[in-house]
XYZ file of C-alpha atoms in Angstrom:
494
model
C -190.201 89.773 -78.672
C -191.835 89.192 -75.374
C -193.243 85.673 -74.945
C -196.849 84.495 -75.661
C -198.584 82.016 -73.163
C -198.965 79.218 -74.045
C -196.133 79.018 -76.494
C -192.930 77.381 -75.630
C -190.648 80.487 -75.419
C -187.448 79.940 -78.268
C -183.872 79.537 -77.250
C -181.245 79.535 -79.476
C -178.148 77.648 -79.750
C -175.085 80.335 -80.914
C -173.024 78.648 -78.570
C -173.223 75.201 -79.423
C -173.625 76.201 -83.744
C -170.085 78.199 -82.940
C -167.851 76.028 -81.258
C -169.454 71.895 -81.479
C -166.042 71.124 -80.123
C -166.773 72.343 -76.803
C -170.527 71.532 -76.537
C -171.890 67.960 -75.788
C -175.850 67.722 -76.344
C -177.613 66.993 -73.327
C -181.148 66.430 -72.359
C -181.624 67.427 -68.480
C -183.320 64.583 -66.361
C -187.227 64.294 -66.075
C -187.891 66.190 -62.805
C -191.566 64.783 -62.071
C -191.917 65.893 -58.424
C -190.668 69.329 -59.463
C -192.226 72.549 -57.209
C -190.746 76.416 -57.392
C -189.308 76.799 -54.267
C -188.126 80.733 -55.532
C -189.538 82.269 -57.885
C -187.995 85.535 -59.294
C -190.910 87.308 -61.197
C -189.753 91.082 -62.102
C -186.258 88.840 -63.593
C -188.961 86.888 -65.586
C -190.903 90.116 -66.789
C -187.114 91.360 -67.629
C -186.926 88.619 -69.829
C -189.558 88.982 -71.648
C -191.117 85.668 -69.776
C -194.884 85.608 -68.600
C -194.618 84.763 -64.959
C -198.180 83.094 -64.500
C -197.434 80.688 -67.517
C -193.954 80.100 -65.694
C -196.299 78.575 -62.724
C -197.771 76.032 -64.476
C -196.964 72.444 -65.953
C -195.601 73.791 -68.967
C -193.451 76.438 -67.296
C -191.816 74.374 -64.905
C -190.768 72.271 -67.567
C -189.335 74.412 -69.564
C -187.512 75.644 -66.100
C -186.428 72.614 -65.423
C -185.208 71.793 -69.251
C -187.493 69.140 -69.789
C -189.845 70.740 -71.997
C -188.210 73.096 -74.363
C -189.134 74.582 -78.165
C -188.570 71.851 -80.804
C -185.510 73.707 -81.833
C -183.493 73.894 -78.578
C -180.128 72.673 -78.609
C -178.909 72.247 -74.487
C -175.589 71.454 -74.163
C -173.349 70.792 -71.533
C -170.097 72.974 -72.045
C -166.923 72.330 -71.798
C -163.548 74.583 -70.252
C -160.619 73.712 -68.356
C -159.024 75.720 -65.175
C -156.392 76.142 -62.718
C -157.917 75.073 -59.382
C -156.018 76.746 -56.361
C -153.014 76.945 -58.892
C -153.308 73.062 -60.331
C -154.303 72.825 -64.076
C -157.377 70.437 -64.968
C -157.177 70.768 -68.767
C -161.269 69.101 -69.074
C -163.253 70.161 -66.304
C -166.605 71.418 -67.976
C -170.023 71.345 -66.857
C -170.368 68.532 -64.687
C -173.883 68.925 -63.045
C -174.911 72.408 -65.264
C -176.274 72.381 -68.828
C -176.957 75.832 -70.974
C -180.393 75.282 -72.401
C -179.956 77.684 -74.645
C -179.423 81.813 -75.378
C -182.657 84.021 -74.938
C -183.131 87.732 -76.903
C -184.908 89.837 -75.009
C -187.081 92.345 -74.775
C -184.347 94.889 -74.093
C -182.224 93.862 -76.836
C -179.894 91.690 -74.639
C -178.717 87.901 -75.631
C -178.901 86.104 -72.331
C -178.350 82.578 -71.578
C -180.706 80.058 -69.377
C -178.690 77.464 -67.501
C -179.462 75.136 -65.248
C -177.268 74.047 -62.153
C -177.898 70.726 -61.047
C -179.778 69.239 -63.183
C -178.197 66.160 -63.343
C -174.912 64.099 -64.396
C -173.222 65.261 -67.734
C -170.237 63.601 -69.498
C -168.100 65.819 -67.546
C -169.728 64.686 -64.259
C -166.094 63.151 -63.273
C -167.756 61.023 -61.019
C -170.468 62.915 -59.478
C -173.796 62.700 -59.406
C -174.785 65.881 -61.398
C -177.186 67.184 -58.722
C -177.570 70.369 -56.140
C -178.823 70.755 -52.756
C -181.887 72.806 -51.887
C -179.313 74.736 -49.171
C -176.242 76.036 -51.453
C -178.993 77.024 -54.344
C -180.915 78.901 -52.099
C -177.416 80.627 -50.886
C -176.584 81.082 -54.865
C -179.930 82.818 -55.516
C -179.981 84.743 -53.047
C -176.474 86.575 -52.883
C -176.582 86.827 -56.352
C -179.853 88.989 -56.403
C -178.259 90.685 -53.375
C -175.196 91.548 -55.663
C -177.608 92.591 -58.070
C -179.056 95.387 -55.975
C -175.810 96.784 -54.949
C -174.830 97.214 -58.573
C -172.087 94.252 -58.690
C -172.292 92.927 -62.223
C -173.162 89.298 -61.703
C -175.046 85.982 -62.675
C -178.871 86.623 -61.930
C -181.650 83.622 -60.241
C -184.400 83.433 -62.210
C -185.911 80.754 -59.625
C -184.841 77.725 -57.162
C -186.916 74.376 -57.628
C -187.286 71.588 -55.681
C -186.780 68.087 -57.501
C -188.186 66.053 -55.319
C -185.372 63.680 -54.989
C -183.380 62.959 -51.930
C -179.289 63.701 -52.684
C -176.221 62.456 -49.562
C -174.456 66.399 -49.236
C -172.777 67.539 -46.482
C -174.250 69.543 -44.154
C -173.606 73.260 -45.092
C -175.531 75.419 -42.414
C -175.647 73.681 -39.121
C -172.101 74.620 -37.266
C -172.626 71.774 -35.088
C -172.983 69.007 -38.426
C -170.840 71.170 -40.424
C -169.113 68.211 -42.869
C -171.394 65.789 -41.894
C -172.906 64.067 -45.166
C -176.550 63.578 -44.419
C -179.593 63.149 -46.852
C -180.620 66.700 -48.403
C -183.432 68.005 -50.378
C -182.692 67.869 -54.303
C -182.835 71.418 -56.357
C -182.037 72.840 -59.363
C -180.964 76.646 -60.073
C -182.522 78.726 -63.315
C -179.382 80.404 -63.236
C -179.555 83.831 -66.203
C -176.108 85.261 -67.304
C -174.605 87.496 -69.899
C -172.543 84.304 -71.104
C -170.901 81.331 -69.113
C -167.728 81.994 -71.027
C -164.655 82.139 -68.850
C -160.832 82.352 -68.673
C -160.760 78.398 -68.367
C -163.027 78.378 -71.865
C -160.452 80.190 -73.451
C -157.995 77.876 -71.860
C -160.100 74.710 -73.330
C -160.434 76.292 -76.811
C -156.578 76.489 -76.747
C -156.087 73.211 -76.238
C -158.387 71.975 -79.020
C -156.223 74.267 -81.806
C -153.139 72.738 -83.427
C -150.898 75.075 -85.401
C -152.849 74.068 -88.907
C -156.072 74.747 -87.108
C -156.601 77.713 -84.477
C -160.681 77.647 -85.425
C -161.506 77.102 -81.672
C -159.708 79.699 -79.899
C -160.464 82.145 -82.460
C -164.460 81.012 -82.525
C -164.413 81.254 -78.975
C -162.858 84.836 -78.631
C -165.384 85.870 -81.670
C -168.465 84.719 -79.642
C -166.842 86.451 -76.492
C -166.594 89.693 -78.731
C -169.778 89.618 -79.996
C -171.348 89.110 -77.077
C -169.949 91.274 -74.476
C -167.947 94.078 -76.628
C -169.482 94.094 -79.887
C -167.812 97.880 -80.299
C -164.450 96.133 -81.116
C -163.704 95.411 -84.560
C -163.586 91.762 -85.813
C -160.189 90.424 -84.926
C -159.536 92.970 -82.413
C -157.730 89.791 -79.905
C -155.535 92.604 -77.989
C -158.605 95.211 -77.839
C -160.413 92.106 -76.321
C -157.973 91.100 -73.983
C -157.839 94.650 -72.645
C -161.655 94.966 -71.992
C -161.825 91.756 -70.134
C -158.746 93.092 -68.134
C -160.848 96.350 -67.413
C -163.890 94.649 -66.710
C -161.882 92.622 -64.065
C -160.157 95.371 -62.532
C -164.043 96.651 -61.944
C -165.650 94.007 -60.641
C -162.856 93.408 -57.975
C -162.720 96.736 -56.410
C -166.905 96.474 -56.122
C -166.099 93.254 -54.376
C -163.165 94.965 -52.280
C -165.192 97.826 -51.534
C -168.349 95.686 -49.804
C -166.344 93.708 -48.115
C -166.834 90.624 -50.507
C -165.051 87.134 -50.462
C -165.656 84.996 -53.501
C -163.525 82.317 -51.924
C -162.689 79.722 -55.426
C -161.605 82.103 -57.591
C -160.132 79.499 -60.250
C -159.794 80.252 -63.843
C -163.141 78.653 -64.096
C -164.723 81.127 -62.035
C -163.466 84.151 -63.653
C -165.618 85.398 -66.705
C -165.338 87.423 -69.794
C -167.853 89.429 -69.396
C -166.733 90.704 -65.925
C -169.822 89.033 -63.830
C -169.435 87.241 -60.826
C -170.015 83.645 -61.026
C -170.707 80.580 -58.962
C -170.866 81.412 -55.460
C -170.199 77.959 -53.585
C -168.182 79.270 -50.719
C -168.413 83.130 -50.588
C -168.699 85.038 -47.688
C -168.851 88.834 -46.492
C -166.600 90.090 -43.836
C -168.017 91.919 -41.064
C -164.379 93.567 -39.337
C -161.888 94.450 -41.926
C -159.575 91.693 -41.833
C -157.321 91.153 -44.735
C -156.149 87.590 -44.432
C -159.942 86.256 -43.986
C -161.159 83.482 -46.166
C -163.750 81.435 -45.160
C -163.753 78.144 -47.583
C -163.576 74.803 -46.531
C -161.051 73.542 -49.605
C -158.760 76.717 -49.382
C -156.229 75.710 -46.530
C -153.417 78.025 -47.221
C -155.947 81.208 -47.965
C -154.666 81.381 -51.457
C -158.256 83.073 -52.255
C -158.164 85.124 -48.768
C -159.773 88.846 -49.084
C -156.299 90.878 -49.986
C -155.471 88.438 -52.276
C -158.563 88.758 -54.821
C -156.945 91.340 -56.737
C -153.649 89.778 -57.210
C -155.078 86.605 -58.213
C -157.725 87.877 -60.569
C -154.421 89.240 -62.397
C -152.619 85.894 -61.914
C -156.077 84.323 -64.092
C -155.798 86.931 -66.711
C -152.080 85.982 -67.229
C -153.678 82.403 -67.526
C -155.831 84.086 -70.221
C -153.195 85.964 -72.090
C -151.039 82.748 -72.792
C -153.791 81.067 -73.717
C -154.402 83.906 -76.402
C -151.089 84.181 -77.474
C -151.596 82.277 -81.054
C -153.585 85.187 -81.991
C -152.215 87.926 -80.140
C -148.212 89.807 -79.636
C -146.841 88.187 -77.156
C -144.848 91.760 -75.879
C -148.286 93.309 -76.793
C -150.506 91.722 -74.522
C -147.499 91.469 -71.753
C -147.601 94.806 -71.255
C -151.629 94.551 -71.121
C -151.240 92.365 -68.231
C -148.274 94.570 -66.617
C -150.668 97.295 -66.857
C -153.644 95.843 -65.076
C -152.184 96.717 -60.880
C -152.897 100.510 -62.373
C -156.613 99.792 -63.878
C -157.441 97.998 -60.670
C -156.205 100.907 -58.445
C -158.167 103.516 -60.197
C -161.490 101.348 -60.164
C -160.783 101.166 -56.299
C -160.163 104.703 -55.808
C -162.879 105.379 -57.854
C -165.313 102.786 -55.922
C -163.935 104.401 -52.588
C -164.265 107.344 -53.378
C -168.179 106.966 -53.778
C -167.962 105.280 -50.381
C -166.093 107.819 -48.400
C -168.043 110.993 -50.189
C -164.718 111.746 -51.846
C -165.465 111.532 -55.702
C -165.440 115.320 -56.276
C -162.252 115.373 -54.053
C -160.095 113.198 -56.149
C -161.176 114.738 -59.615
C -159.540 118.590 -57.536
C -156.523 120.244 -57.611
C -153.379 118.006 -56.808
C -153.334 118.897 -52.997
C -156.848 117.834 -52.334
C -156.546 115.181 -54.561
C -153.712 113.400 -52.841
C -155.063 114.139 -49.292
C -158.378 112.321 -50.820
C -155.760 109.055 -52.167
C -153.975 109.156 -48.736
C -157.179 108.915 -46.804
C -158.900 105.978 -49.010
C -155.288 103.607 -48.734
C -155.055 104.514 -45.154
C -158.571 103.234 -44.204
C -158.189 99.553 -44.338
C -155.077 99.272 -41.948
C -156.857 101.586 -39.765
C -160.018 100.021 -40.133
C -158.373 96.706 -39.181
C -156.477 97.977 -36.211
C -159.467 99.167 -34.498
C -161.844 96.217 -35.286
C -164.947 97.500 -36.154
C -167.584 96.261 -38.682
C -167.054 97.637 -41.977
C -170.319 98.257 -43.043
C -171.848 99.891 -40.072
C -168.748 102.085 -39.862
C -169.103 103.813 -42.924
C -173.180 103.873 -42.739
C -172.334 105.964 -39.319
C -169.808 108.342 -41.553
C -173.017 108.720 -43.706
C -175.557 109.185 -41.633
C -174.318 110.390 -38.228
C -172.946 113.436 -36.136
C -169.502 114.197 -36.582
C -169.456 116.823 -34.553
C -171.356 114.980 -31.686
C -168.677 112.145 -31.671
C -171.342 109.756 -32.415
C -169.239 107.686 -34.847
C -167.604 104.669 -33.099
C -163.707 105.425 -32.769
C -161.812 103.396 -30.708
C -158.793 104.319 -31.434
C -156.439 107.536 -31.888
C -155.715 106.824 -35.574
C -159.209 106.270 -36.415
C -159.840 109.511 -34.733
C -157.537 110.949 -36.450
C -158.406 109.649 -39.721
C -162.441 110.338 -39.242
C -161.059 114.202 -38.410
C -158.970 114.951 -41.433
C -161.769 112.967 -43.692
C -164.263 115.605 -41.982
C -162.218 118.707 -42.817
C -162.616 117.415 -46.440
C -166.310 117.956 -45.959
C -166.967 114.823 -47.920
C -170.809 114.052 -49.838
C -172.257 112.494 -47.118
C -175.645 112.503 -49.313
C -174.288 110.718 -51.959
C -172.519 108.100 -49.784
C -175.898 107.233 -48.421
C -176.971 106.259 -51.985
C -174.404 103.599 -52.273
C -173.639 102.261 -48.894
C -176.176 99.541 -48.166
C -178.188 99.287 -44.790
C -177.838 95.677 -45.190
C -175.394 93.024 -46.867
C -176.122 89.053 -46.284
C -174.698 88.479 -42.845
C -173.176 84.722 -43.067
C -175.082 84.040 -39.600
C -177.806 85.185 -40.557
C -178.042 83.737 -43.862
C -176.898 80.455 -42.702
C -179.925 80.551 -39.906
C -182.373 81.078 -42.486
C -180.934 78.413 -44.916
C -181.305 76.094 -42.120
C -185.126 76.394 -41.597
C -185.575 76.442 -45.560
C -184.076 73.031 -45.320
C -186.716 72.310 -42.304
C -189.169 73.286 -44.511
C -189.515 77.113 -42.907
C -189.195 79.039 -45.784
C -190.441 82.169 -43.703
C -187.223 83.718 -42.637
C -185.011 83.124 -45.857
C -187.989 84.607 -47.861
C -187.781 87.740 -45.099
C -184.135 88.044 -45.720
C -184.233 87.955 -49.301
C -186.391 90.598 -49.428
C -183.988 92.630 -47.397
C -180.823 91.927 -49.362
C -182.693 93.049 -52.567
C -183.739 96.130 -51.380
C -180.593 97.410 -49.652
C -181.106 100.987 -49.038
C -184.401 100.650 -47.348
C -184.322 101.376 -44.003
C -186.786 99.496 -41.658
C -186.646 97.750 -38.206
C -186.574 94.356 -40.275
C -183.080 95.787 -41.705
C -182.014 96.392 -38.471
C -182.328 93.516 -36.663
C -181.375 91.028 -40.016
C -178.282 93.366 -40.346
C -176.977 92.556 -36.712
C -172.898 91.366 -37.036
C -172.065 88.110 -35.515
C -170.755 88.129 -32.043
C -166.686 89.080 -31.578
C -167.066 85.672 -29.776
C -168.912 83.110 -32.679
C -166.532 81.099 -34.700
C -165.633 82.013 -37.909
C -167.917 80.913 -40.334
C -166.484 78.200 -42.897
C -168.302 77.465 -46.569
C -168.379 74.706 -48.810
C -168.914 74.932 -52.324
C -172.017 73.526 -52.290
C -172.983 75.229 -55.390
């Protein structure tokens, strides 16, 4: 049902009624100097939300968790994790709470979190808060992810606290590190669940061998949430969708050029959305061994590793699962999961190169098509072009005329066989975008946010959410960085 003004809108608490063992109640902090800074308003319509009660007293409270129906439960959750290959059996939600789970309109269970709202009993020392910076970056890549069809975690709205929070500086390459006084915010963060591998890991923990309620609550939840078409009990079926969803959400990421950059047990989800993105990054030249994090010296979570260690998590997931599951079974699950990932990627490829209708042909054209698409990244690399403005010009420009940037004999060579193929160009200007967040750019506009210029983040966002719009505003945001500028490092801010 769609909410009524001027009635607090009802959350519920499945979560936290399913599994008490990994929920601790929570009431977020009073947030009295509280302001929207962003304000996502078709998301709220989505939702079933009315976006001009939203604005006022009442709304931003129950944004901010501070004024909620009677019957809300918010918790902070908890889950454990491998971080960069180190297990932290409690990590939980240590500046995050889930208010609660909203039905909506559509017929969706959603839930409404907050991110830094404040310290939590699994703070582990910090101060439970968020700078205005990293939740501006979280809202808007996510709603930039959003448009170019990634599954992921959705912004509902960025709000300023008010308060004043030490961070390090995160946008300014001259005070990068620096710890400095920062503008307080908090993220309305809107998922499909916040249940991850390191959940599963948690709820494994809390089981003895008389008791295996958690992990078995937990993987029931998971079911019903995400792939209610399984039957009841269904662990393996589970495991196997989750694997799946994986394998698709990677190649997206692969495809667009996408570094997540902490891609910890935590951080990987059961429902196959991207989540939490602290120190992510897009590449602009095909470089495989880029990473761009701060915390990841050794480039354990560098671009061609993402799909090897998404299967090193699920392995994670699959022995915390084996209670309830074959152990042989779900082994050969996981041993299965470098094919599922190489068939989303050839499938996601072959939307970007025009060559869908190519690998579906007779074997011939069909491995010519496969040769092409694992060819393209070592070529791409060699001749050190931008990604993205390399296949835009196989889209939209004049083979024949040599227009398309080639510096190199093998890229020649490569754009000439792809051209006898006569490839959809029409269809792969429907899902190559004119414009991805550039991390110059993006960090430029973050930076006069935090001055108090919200003019050119707002302009940008705009852009990112509308990616196959062409305009001169496109243009110029979409410009790479110079061959020159130093690589760009993030921090997980978020």
């Amino acid at each position: 049902m769609p909410h009524h003004p001027g009635q607090l809108p009802t959350l519920h608490h499945h979560f936290a009624s399913a599994l008490p063992e990994m929920s601790v109640a929570y009431t977020p902090r009073s947030a009295e100097g509280a302001e929207l800074g962003v304000f996502n308003e078709k998301l709220a319509e989505d939702l079933g939300l009315d976006p001009d009660w939203l604005r006022t007293p009442d709304g931003l409270g129950f944004l901010t968790g501070t004024r909620l129906h009677p019957a809300a439960q918010p918790v902070a959750q908890g889950y454990s994790g491998h971080q960069f290959g180190g297990f932290s059996p409690r990590l939980g939600d240590g500046r995050a709470v889930l208010l609660g789970e909203l039905h909506t309109p559509a017929g969706q269970t959603v839930d409404i979190h907050l991110k830094g709202s404040g310290p939590t009993p699994f703070s582990r020392g910090g101060d439970g808060y968020a700078a205005l910076g990293p939740m501006l970056r979280e809202y808007l890549v996510s709603e930039a992810m959003h448009a170019l069809g990634v599954p992921t975690t959705r912004a509902l709205a960025v709000i300023r606290t008010g308060a004043q929070i030490v961070r390090p500086n995160t946008t300014d390459p001259d005070k990068a590190g620096v710890f400095e006084h920062q503008q307080g915010a908090i993220l309305v963060r809107v998922a499909g669940s916040h249940l991850r591998v390191g959940s599963v890991q948690y709820a494994r923990l809390l089981q003895t061998e008389q008791n295996t309620g958690p992990l078995a609550r937990l993987l029931g939840v998971a079911r019903e949430r995400h792939y209610p078409h399984l039957p009841q009990g269904d662990y393996l079926g589970l495991y196997r969708a989750v694997c799946q969803g994986q394998a698709e959400l990677v190649a997206q990421w692969m495809r667009l050029g996408f570094v997540h950059g902490v891609l910890n047990t935590d951080n990987t989800t059961l429902s196959g959305e991207t989540i939490d993105y602290g120190p992510c990054a897009f590449l602009d030249r095909l470089d495989p061994d880029t990473w761009f994090s701060s915390v990841d010296t050794h480039g354990r979570y560098a671009y061609r590793n993402q799909p090897s260690i998404i299967m090193w998590n699920l392995a994670r997931l699959a022995e915390a699962m084996l209670p309830l599951v074959d152990v042989e079974a779900i082994g050969a699950e996981l041993e299965g999961f470098p094919a599922v990932y190489r068939r989303a990627w050839l499938a996601h490829m072959g939307r970007t190169l025009g060559l869908s209708a190519h690998l579906q042909a007779d074997p011939a054209t069909r491995d010519v098509a496969t040769a092409l698409i694992d060819e393209l990244p070592g070529t791409l690399h060699a001749a050190e072009l931008d990604m993205h403005h390399f296949y835009r010009d196989l889209a939209y420009r004049d083979l024949a005329a040599g227009t398309v940037e080639a510096p190199t004999p093998q890229l020649r060579d490569w754009i000439a066989r792809w051209g006898d193929l006569r490839p959809d160009r029409a269809a792969m200007a429907e899902v190559n975008p004119l414009i991805i967040p550039r991390n110059h750019v993006l960090n430029a506009a973050l930076g006069n946010a935090e001055a108090g210029d919200m003019g050119p983040y707002l302009r940008l966002l705009d852009a990112v959410t509308h990616p196959f719009r062409d305009s001169a505003d496109v243009r110029e945001l979409d410009r790479p960085a110079h061959p020159d500028a130093a690589k760009t490092t993030t921090y997980c801010g978020t």
